[in-house]
Amino acid sequence: MHLLNLGILAHVDAGKTSLTERLLHSAGVIDEIGSVDAGNTRTDTLALERQRGITIKSAVVSFPLDGVTVNLIDTPGHPDFIAEVERVLGVLDGVVLVISAVEGVQAQTRVLMRTLQRLRIPTLLFVNKIDRSGARHEAVLREISARLTPAIVPMGTATGLGTRAARFTPGPGPAGALDVLAEHDDTLLTAYVENTVTDALLHGSLVRQTREALVHPVYFGSAATGAGVAALLSGVETLLPVAGGDADGPVSATVFKIDRGPAGEKAAYARVFSGTLRTRDKVLFGADGAEGRITGISVFGHGTDARADSVTAGRIARLTGLAGVRIGDAIGEPRTAHEHVFAPPTLETVVVPGPDVDRGALHVALTQLAEQDPLIGLRRDERRRETSVSLYGEVQKEVMQATLAGEYGLDVTFRETTPLCVERLVGSGQAVEFNKKDPNPFLATVGLRVDPAPVGSGVAFRLEVDLGSMPYAFFKAVEDTVRETLEQGLHGWRVSDCVVTMTHSGYSPRQSHAHQGFDKSMSSTGADFRGVTPLVLLDALRRAGTRVHEPMHHFRIEAPADTLGALLPALARFAAVPETTHNREELCVLEGAVPAARVHALQQDLPGLTRGEGELESSFTHYAPVTHGTIPERPRTDHNPLNRKEYLLNVTRRAGG
């Protein structure tokens, strides 16, 4: 039987989870449709998901569809959980993008569609909630064409809008979109000119172009009543590509989700692209090529997962036994380097434990949460005994707080959310510390020069000294320490986009005494190079100078034209700079840049400024120099190499500090 790994994506509250329930019911997997409001849906299994009525973690459920077995993946719609969506995209064969017939195209819908088009993932559009008051048909099609893509093929019409009797009638489908299909099909265009177009030719063109993500069929319906769902299922079966892969080829799989069982055992959800994985197989995984043995395999089928001895190419499996595996890891041969398709988190907050919270237990819990979400980073400050977490927004912070309380019994609060800034070099600078010369207490000579590099180029390490001038392990110690030290620049922020060149090197050769062995006090070790490098690098940074840059979002606001007078002063208060303004019918559309730190406040104030009709879409685009207020400083979590005396007291007991 063919396999299809299908994702359900949408803006929050468009009806993804309800559609998943309806699809499972239509396929005969469940007898009764669960309700998001009642908290009894099949895919929202977390207590917090049931309580809040939103999807937080992606979930996999399988059902048969005639000749195809569909692995259905329900994903979060809230932008704070975009990392969950990102991980799923790499394992999908096709997507159903859900749009509300009432609200139409929303901010997150546009973000998702842009990404699906960039990744060329075949996508069907399902306009949900045609039974709701205010549901629209032609207006939503115009919105889709204007705001998502003009390459759409309406697969029928909706009637009885806004009532429980609302229905979807298939047709004319491809026949009504000849011009759209002919744009990418020369054979069809020729047939049109020669008046020889047939239904078979049209359907074949639709199938081919849908699978190549050139066009997007549009269905209307209601997950609540089931209207249009049969037509959508038919489209899923006939228009989307099935999973490929050679079961006899080399093993290649990708991990897209991590969770833990009742006993705390780690389980990895993986899509197998090639080969066959078997219980007790030893496999390599991750960037470092770690080895592990698979102790258990579960595969998905008919609404649940069942134990199996093996899993073949094309399928999704739940694997146990790989203790060190992380999300994004390749198992066996990697397909392609993992690339983030959404922006990383741009906000940070400090976790504040309650009076009775065990800090060790909190650290374990936070580590497990970060393990399940690789875009959420932890930053530990041992001196202050504090842990910071990076995140996307306030809802994510609330969910993390509730998860720690509900699943781990840990009562925590958070400090005010702050933006995650970066530092960039203003100029060039260099410094050197010489072996056996005061005030250097380390048996190592290290000279470094720092130079600015183009934005986005990252950190490069180069040598202007002979690689044979000292053991390679010492060069490696310097490079590793340089990269670690650049995580905290002059103001405590990560230093990005620079070239660090080693200009001086030297060491004390291995010394030993008869019958006593190696004399560490007279011989250089890796610790000497790791100790002196931060002092040299921060001195070079100080000479070069750095400027703090804050994360900026591109914003797009649609609001009634008569609210523009109230909007513009408010945008100025939030340091938002409109760059373009234009009118569309009775709406004004403003686009520009706003500091990431102000997005949440702007989102909260927008309804009051626009009579509840304004819509904000924002996404991270770049970092810009901080030009307002005081320069933000980030508390250091290292031994503070900016203060030589403090640093040496913390790092070494040698004289000379």
XYZ file of C-alpha atoms in Angstrom:
657
model
C 0.000 0.000 0.000
C 1.227 3.503 -0.813
C 2.143 5.914 1.988
C 1.503 9.642 2.285
C 2.889 11.818 5.092
C 0.433 14.714 5.279
C 0.685 17.902 7.347
C -2.234 20.039 8.524
C -1.185 23.695 8.839
C -3.092 26.891 9.586
C -3.351 30.134 11.487
C -4.462 29.540 15.073
C -8.201 28.773 15.427
C -8.756 28.119 11.716
C -9.893 24.590 12.573
C -6.886 22.312 12.016
C -7.493 19.972 14.918
C -11.239 19.847 14.210
C -10.478 18.928 10.592
C -8.117 16.197 11.797
C -10.912 14.743 13.938
C -13.321 14.858 10.977
C -10.814 13.143 8.663
C -10.244 10.369 11.196
C -13.996 9.921 11.613
C -14.567 9.854 7.847
C -11.864 7.204 7.513
C -13.485 5.065 10.216
C -10.613 5.374 12.687
C -12.732 6.967 15.445
C -16.413 6.474 16.205
C -17.012 9.875 17.748
C -15.575 13.239 16.746
C -13.651 14.952 19.527
C -14.058 18.634 20.286
C -11.344 21.187 20.917
C -13.688 23.008 23.294
C -14.437 19.806 25.190
C -10.750 18.855 25.258
C -11.214 15.302 23.949
C -9.490 15.382 20.542
C -7.232 12.549 19.405
C -4.169 14.648 18.562
C -4.195 17.254 21.362
C -2.996 14.779 23.981
C -1.232 17.169 26.359
C -3.347 18.270 29.318
C -2.315 21.846 28.582
C -3.501 21.557 24.974
C -6.895 20.333 26.140
C -7.090 23.090 28.735
C -6.159 25.970 26.414
C -7.794 24.630 23.254
C -4.656 25.088 21.128
C -2.142 22.699 19.595
C 1.319 23.023 21.148
C 3.115 19.855 20.037
C 2.842 18.170 16.674
C 1.039 14.825 16.755
C 1.018 11.861 14.378
C -2.021 9.709 13.659
C -2.589 7.304 10.777
C -5.611 6.262 8.741
C -6.300 4.233 5.576
C -7.678 5.958 2.485
C -8.527 3.423 -0.221
C -5.105 2.625 -1.708
C -3.125 5.027 0.474
C -2.120 4.940 4.141
C -2.002 8.525 5.407
C 0.214 9.559 8.307
C -1.529 12.747 9.405
C 0.504 15.311 11.352
C -1.419 18.019 13.205
C 0.790 21.056 13.881
C 0.465 24.178 16.064
C -1.029 27.299 14.534
C 0.136 29.874 17.081
C 3.282 31.730 15.900
C 4.975 31.175 19.280
C 5.224 27.471 18.366
C 6.537 27.929 14.829
C 9.548 25.745 15.721
C 7.189 22.754 15.883
C 5.976 23.513 12.352
C 9.536 23.916 11.062
C 10.579 20.459 12.185
C 7.588 18.805 10.554
C 8.007 20.421 7.119
C 11.099 18.392 6.321
C 9.278 15.053 6.606
C 6.087 15.842 4.672
C 4.984 14.703 1.227
C 2.099 17.170 1.098
C 0.127 19.704 3.121
C -3.454 20.819 3.678
C -3.405 24.527 4.558
C -6.604 25.420 6.417
C -8.183 28.887 6.034
C -11.248 30.190 7.851
C -14.160 31.176 5.598
C -15.002 33.858 8.156
C -11.602 35.412 8.978
C -10.051 34.630 5.592
C -6.314 34.893 5.013
C -4.601 35.776 8.310
C -1.068 36.761 9.268
C 0.202 33.255 10.047
C -1.460 31.907 6.891
C 0.782 34.155 4.802
C 3.926 33.146 6.722
C 3.145 29.463 6.249
C 2.262 29.775 2.560
C 5.446 31.666 1.773
C 7.451 28.905 3.419
C 5.559 26.102 1.668
C 6.172 27.778 -1.676
C 9.845 28.299 -0.922
C 10.257 24.621 -0.029
C 8.078 23.522 -2.988
C 5.816 21.349 -0.812
C 2.606 20.306 -2.637
C -0.296 22.067 -0.912
C -4.093 21.818 -1.007
C -6.126 24.696 0.449
C -9.198 23.933 2.555
C -11.481 26.865 3.396
C -13.150 25.758 6.639
C -16.183 26.971 8.621
C -18.570 27.595 5.695
C -21.389 26.868 8.160
C -20.435 29.809 10.394
C -22.134 33.194 10.305
C -20.093 35.562 8.170
C -18.651 32.818 5.942
C -17.624 33.995 2.477
C -16.846 32.271 -0.823
C -15.846 34.617 -3.649
C -14.316 37.143 -1.237
C -12.051 34.496 0.286
C -10.970 33.308 -3.160
C -10.023 36.891 -4.014
C -8.073 37.169 -0.748
C -6.212 33.945 -1.483
C -5.338 35.122 -4.968
C -4.214 38.560 -3.782
C -2.469 37.665 -0.523
C -1.236 34.082 -0.962
C -0.912 33.075 -4.609
C -2.831 33.582 -7.866
C -1.997 29.988 -8.878
C -5.179 28.472 -7.440
C -7.719 26.053 -8.878
C -11.159 26.248 -7.207
C -12.454 22.685 -7.085
C -16.113 23.592 -6.595
C -18.537 26.064 -5.064
C -20.019 26.526 -1.601
C -23.733 27.126 -1.106
C -25.884 27.838 1.919
C -23.076 29.799 3.550
C -23.521 30.652 7.215
C -25.988 27.853 7.930
C -25.771 24.230 9.059
C -27.038 23.313 5.591
C -23.919 24.774 3.918
C -22.606 22.420 1.235
C -19.679 22.095 -1.152
C -20.478 21.072 -4.728
C -17.475 19.818 -6.756
C -16.852 21.307 -10.219
C -15.839 22.692 -12.589
C -12.342 22.213 -11.109
C -9.592 22.120 -13.757
C -12.009 23.170 -16.510
C -12.523 26.493 -14.747
C -8.797 27.158 -14.374
C -7.528 26.459 -17.867
C -5.567 29.702 -17.975
C -3.794 28.930 -14.672
C -2.863 25.397 -15.732
C -1.800 26.386 -19.259
C 0.721 28.857 -17.848
C 3.024 25.961 -16.859
C 1.937 23.356 -19.439
C 2.870 23.871 -23.089
C 1.009 20.735 -24.158
C -2.191 22.020 -22.601
C -1.661 25.464 -24.118
C -1.247 23.919 -27.580
C -4.399 21.843 -27.110
C -6.278 24.978 -26.070
C -5.176 26.827 -29.213
C -6.141 23.831 -31.350
C -9.413 23.336 -29.449
C -8.499 19.737 -28.505
C -8.568 20.049 -24.702
C -9.970 16.945 -22.973
C -10.952 16.277 -19.363
C -8.171 13.698 -19.105
C -5.583 16.230 -20.296
C -6.841 18.809 -17.804
C -6.854 16.360 -14.909
C -3.380 15.060 -15.760
C -2.056 18.601 -15.863
C -3.676 19.399 -12.496
C -2.156 16.308 -10.857
C 1.316 16.998 -12.223
C 1.336 20.694 -11.342
C -0.102 20.120 -7.867
C 2.621 17.581 -7.126
C 5.226 20.052 -8.370
C 3.722 22.782 -6.113
C 3.003 24.988 -9.145
C -0.746 25.242 -8.501
C -2.929 24.804 -5.421
C -6.443 23.274 -5.576
C -8.949 25.003 -3.282
C -11.747 23.157 -1.443
C -14.473 24.626 0.759
C -16.212 22.857 3.611
C -16.832 22.498 7.327
C -14.982 20.281 9.769
C -17.964 20.654 12.116
C -20.604 19.290 9.707
C -18.406 17.261 7.362
C -19.358 19.304 4.284
C -16.660 19.165 1.615
C -14.497 16.681 3.532
C -15.150 13.816 1.099
C -13.998 16.002 -1.800
C -10.898 17.016 0.166
C -10.054 13.367 0.906
C -10.418 12.579 -2.780
C -7.984 15.390 -3.543
C -5.526 14.132 -0.936
C -5.600 10.666 -2.488
C -5.351 11.640 -6.160
C -3.463 14.956 -6.246
C -0.695 14.687 -3.639
C 2.455 12.614 -4.195
C 2.993 9.415 -2.230
C 6.123 8.765 -0.187
C 9.087 7.391 -2.050
C 12.273 5.662 -0.950
C 14.197 2.429 -1.482
C 13.623 -0.030 1.363
C 16.797 -1.884 0.326
C 18.954 1.243 0.118
C 21.277 2.708 2.748
C 19.544 3.772 5.962
C 18.613 7.472 6.016
C 16.081 8.964 8.430
C 15.419 12.344 10.043
C 14.254 12.966 13.618
C 11.525 15.635 13.827
C 10.143 15.167 17.337
C 11.338 14.006 20.753
C 9.220 13.018 23.711
C 9.564 10.912 26.827
C 7.544 7.938 28.030
C 5.996 7.431 31.471
C 9.301 6.118 32.860
C 11.283 9.029 31.398
C 12.678 7.053 28.471
C 13.447 9.134 25.393
C 11.608 8.402 22.142
C 12.462 9.849 18.736
C 9.900 10.331 15.960
C 11.656 9.847 12.634
C 10.738 9.787 8.948
C 12.610 7.029 7.120
C 13.623 8.197 3.639
C 15.712 5.190 2.620
C 16.551 1.711 3.863
C 15.036 -0.301 6.697
C 15.506 0.152 10.447
C 15.213 -2.944 12.636
C 15.045 -3.548 16.362
C 18.524 -4.125 17.820
C 20.185 -2.386 14.844
C 23.236 -0.311 15.684
C 23.012 3.042 13.900
C 24.987 6.258 13.664
C 23.147 9.515 14.299
C 23.760 13.231 14.727
C 26.471 15.549 13.471
C 29.132 13.841 15.617
C 28.312 10.352 14.381
C 27.270 8.968 17.766
C 26.350 5.284 17.834
C 23.265 3.810 19.434
C 21.189 0.656 19.385
C 17.466 0.744 18.564
C 15.638 -1.061 21.369
C 12.073 -0.502 20.205
C 10.092 0.521 17.123
C 6.476 1.616 16.857
C 4.817 2.368 13.517
C 1.577 4.233 12.950
C -1.536 2.658 11.506
C -5.337 2.885 11.840
C -5.337 5.651 14.410
C -2.682 4.331 16.757
C 0.925 3.184 16.905
C 1.872 -0.466 17.289
C 5.108 -2.253 18.105
C 6.990 -3.584 15.104
C 10.260 -5.357 14.362
C 11.197 -2.972 11.555
C 10.228 0.163 9.676
C 10.843 0.744 5.967
C 11.410 3.754 3.721
C 8.506 6.196 3.524
C 7.118 5.485 6.987
C 7.196 7.419 10.249
C 8.264 5.532 13.362
C 8.716 6.078 17.073
C 12.184 4.815 18.052
C 13.573 4.107 21.515
C 17.128 3.368 22.586
C 18.963 6.356 21.081
C 19.669 8.178 24.337
C 21.670 11.070 22.900
C 19.515 11.763 19.836
C 18.279 15.318 19.208
C 15.645 16.887 16.987
C 17.010 17.470 13.489
C 19.514 14.610 13.751
C 20.022 12.333 10.782
C 20.018 8.586 11.417
C 22.360 6.778 9.050
C 23.257 8.798 5.968
C 22.198 12.473 6.220
C 19.973 13.735 3.395
C 20.759 17.431 3.503
C 22.068 19.795 6.129
C 19.264 20.909 8.440
C 18.328 24.466 7.584
C 16.010 26.638 9.636
C 13.193 27.947 7.477
C 11.782 30.218 10.152
C 13.644 32.870 12.119
C 15.254 31.844 15.430
C 13.855 33.147 18.727
C 14.576 36.835 19.319
C 13.446 37.103 22.944
C 14.840 35.917 26.263
C 13.617 35.639 29.838
C 15.021 34.461 33.173
C 13.286 31.582 34.956
C 12.598 32.432 38.610
C 12.005 29.337 40.791
C 9.453 29.454 43.582
C 10.555 29.252 47.224
C 10.198 25.461 47.482
C 11.538 24.555 44.026
C 14.601 22.318 43.863
C 17.018 24.017 41.468
C 18.506 20.722 40.352
C 15.093 19.369 39.406
C 14.305 22.622 37.611
C 17.503 22.387 35.585
C 16.660 18.809 34.554
C 13.127 19.831 33.560
C 14.303 22.825 31.526
C 16.936 20.673 29.819
C 14.252 18.173 28.810
C 11.997 20.945 27.462
C 14.891 22.414 25.458
C 15.713 18.922 24.221
C 12.222 18.719 22.720
C 12.567 22.170 21.145
C 16.043 22.857 19.690
C 15.257 26.474 18.781
C 14.636 27.181 22.464
C 18.076 27.708 23.980
C 19.123 27.556 27.630
C 21.766 29.847 29.113
C 23.069 28.938 32.545
C 24.621 31.533 34.875
C 26.448 29.527 37.548
C 27.492 32.556 39.563
C 23.958 33.907 39.942
C 22.431 30.419 39.817
C 20.031 31.586 37.103
C 18.810 30.043 33.863
C 17.640 32.076 30.881
C 15.513 30.666 28.065
C 15.129 32.031 24.557
C 11.628 32.042 23.085
C 9.277 33.485 20.477
C 6.598 35.192 22.541
C 4.524 35.595 25.666
C 2.149 32.694 24.966
C 5.096 30.344 24.783
C 6.258 31.630 28.173
C 2.818 30.947 29.664
C 2.809 27.443 28.220
C 6.289 26.735 29.564
C 5.199 27.912 33.028
C 2.101 25.705 32.948
C 4.097 22.718 31.657
C 6.665 22.996 34.441
C 3.835 23.157 36.998
C 1.607 20.436 35.506
C 4.166 17.870 34.330
C 7.062 18.456 36.732
C 5.378 19.966 39.796
C 7.658 23.010 39.659
C 6.272 26.452 40.470
C 8.134 29.144 38.522
C 7.667 32.684 37.292
C 9.571 34.661 34.694
C 11.234 38.026 34.597
C 10.289 40.568 31.972
C 11.013 39.390 28.441
C 13.941 41.158 26.775
C 15.187 41.083 23.171
C 18.149 38.901 22.227
C 20.668 41.351 20.791
C 23.974 40.773 18.999
C 27.226 42.718 18.842
C 29.021 43.610 15.629
C 32.533 44.968 15.259
C 33.020 48.675 14.616
C 36.605 48.284 13.361
C 39.642 46.010 13.655
C 41.743 45.317 16.724
C 44.491 42.999 17.869
C 46.184 41.904 21.089
C 48.810 39.396 22.219
C 49.973 37.695 25.417
C 53.477 36.178 25.473
C 54.523 32.981 27.214
C 56.555 33.521 30.422
C 56.183 37.303 30.269
C 54.322 39.240 32.937
C 51.445 39.694 33.460
C 50.620 36.412 31.639
C 50.464 33.507 34.131
C 49.726 30.957 31.383
C 52.404 28.955 29.564
C 51.137 29.988 26.153
C 51.661 32.692 23.541
C 48.477 33.755 21.753
C 47.990 36.732 19.452
C 44.648 37.466 17.822
C 43.291 40.020 15.362
C 39.577 40.635 14.871
C 38.118 42.107 11.693
C 34.492 42.784 10.674
C 32.923 40.426 8.141
C 29.808 40.746 5.932
C 26.450 40.385 7.653
C 25.371 36.758 7.755
C 28.840 35.330 7.209
C 29.216 34.068 10.781
C 32.540 33.597 12.552
C 35.680 32.509 10.687
C 38.964 31.465 12.330
C 42.212 31.784 10.373
C 45.949 31.354 10.938
C 48.816 33.696 10.131
C 51.261 31.397 11.906
C 52.814 28.143 10.783
C 50.580 25.202 11.653
C 53.733 23.261 12.558
C 54.895 25.810 15.103
C 53.174 23.949 17.940
C 51.011 20.850 18.479
C 47.687 20.879 16.636
C 45.784 20.306 19.889
C 46.841 23.779 21.059
C 45.543 25.424 17.877
C 42.279 23.527 18.333
C 42.044 24.712 21.946
C 42.464 28.324 20.792
C 39.840 28.043 18.027
C 37.276 26.329 20.254
C 37.814 28.927 22.993
C 37.514 31.793 20.496
C 34.118 30.567 19.366
C 32.978 30.027 22.949
C 34.226 33.442 24.075
C 32.463 35.234 21.217
C 29.157 34.181 22.757
C 29.642 37.135 25.142
C 31.139 40.326 23.731
C 31.905 43.638 25.412
C 28.244 44.139 26.348
C 27.508 40.452 27.038
C 25.846 39.658 23.682
C 26.976 37.185 21.034
C 29.497 38.689 18.598
C 28.508 37.823 15.035
C 29.987 38.213 11.572
C 33.713 38.551 12.159
C 37.062 37.036 11.209
C 39.456 36.079 14.011
C 43.063 35.573 12.895
C 45.763 34.018 15.057
C 48.852 36.192 14.643
C 51.199 34.811 17.349
C 51.736 31.353 18.805
C 54.195 29.742 21.183
C 54.390 27.120 23.917
C 56.684 25.478 26.436
C 57.700 21.988 25.271
C 56.984 18.986 27.423
C 59.321 18.845 30.433
C 59.900 15.837 32.640
C 62.258 14.751 35.419
C 63.794 11.365 35.895
C 61.523 9.016 37.804
C 58.931 11.799 38.226
C 57.314 11.979 34.800
C 55.589 14.960 33.218
C 56.161 18.331 34.923
C 52.983 20.351 34.371
C 54.410 23.482 35.967
C 57.019 23.790 33.199
C 55.050 22.421 30.216
C 52.214 23.966 28.220
C 48.825 22.241 28.283
C 45.557 22.850 26.506
C 44.320 24.550 29.686
C 46.965 27.263 29.247
C 45.676 28.134 25.778
C 42.053 27.938 26.903
C 42.894 30.223 29.815
C 44.763 32.979 27.982
C 42.619 33.131 24.816
C 39.616 34.966 26.375
C 41.938 37.666 27.769
C 43.530 38.225 24.355
C 40.260 38.100 22.422
C 38.370 40.523 24.694
C 41.351 42.902 24.586
C 41.267 42.775 20.773
C 37.491 43.344 20.807
C 37.939 46.323 23.113
C 40.420 47.875 20.665
C 38.112 47.190 17.709
C 34.940 48.319 19.467
C 31.523 46.695 19.132
C 28.047 48.088 18.584
C 24.925 46.429 19.976
C 22.272 45.540 17.387
C 18.691 44.647 18.329
C 16.388 42.267 16.411
C 13.984 44.004 14.044
C 10.699 42.736 12.621
C 9.114 43.638 9.341
C 5.501 44.481 10.111
C 2.425 44.654 7.939
C -0.753 46.185 9.335
C -4.118 46.107 7.621
C -6.691 48.389 9.240
C -9.688 50.536 8.319
C -8.482 53.592 6.411
C -10.159 55.976 8.830
C -8.008 54.675 11.732
C -4.739 55.770 10.131
C -4.725 58.993 12.153
C -4.675 57.014 15.410
C -2.245 54.392 14.135
C 0.657 56.607 13.072
C 1.289 58.269 16.477
C 1.006 54.865 18.170
C 3.579 53.384 15.811
C 5.950 56.214 16.710
C 5.551 55.354 20.407
C 6.633 51.803 19.645
C 9.665 53.011 17.614
C 8.026 51.483 14.534
C 8.914 53.144 11.245
C 6.327 52.835 8.433
C 8.106 52.547 5.089
C 5.153 52.138 2.729
C 1.482 53.057 3.050
C -1.225 52.360 0.514
C -4.978 51.934 0.425
C -6.891 48.861 -0.750
C -10.598 49.478 -1.015
C -11.550 50.714 2.483
C -8.371 49.432 4.111
C -5.000 51.054 4.664
C -1.934 48.811 4.506
C 1.207 49.907 6.345
C 4.536 48.107 6.115
C 7.771 48.914 7.888
C 10.203 47.959 10.661
C 9.646 47.661 14.405
C 11.974 46.496 17.221
C 11.180 42.919 18.248
C 10.889 44.069 21.858
C 7.880 46.242 20.941
C 5.915 43.754 18.825
C 3.932 42.239 21.698
C 2.862 45.648 23.028
C 1.887 46.767 19.535
C -0.156 43.591 19.090
C -1.988 44.257 22.359
C -2.798 47.890 21.508
C -3.809 47.340 17.881
C -7.433 46.232 18.526
C -8.148 49.373 20.540
C -6.612 51.577 17.852
C -8.565 49.964 14.996
C -11.970 49.087 16.511
C -10.856 45.462 16.654
C -10.468 45.270 12.858
C -6.695 45.725 12.562
C -4.469 42.791 11.626
C -0.748 42.652 12.387
C 1.704 40.377 10.641
C 5.333 40.504 11.712
C 8.453 38.418 11.289
C 12.115 38.818 12.103
C 14.169 40.245 9.237
C 17.444 41.718 10.496
C 19.425 43.285 13.306
C 19.831 47.060 13.480
C 21.990 49.282 15.745
C 20.249 50.310 18.968
C 19.410 53.991 18.521
C 16.926 54.633 21.324
C 17.343 54.508 25.101
C 20.383 53.106 26.874
C 22.594 50.448 25.311
C 21.290 47.076 26.592
C 23.790 45.083 28.649
C 23.524 41.347 29.233
C 24.824 39.903 32.530
C 27.930 37.806 31.908
C 27.936 34.098 32.633
C 31.680 33.580 31.982
C 34.579 34.449 34.306
C 34.557 38.035 32.984
C 37.803 38.326 31.004
C 37.061 42.063 30.740
C 38.293 42.298 34.349
C 41.730 40.705 34.379
C 42.063 40.419 38.152
C 38.613 38.891 38.598
C 39.152 36.536 35.687
C 42.497 35.216 36.921
C 41.156 34.705 40.431
C 38.385 32.570 38.972
C 40.420 30.664 36.408
C 43.843 30.019 37.953
C 45.655 30.003 41.271
C 49.007 30.725 39.647
C 50.873 33.764 40.839
C 50.751 36.860 38.693
C 47.029 37.534 38.975
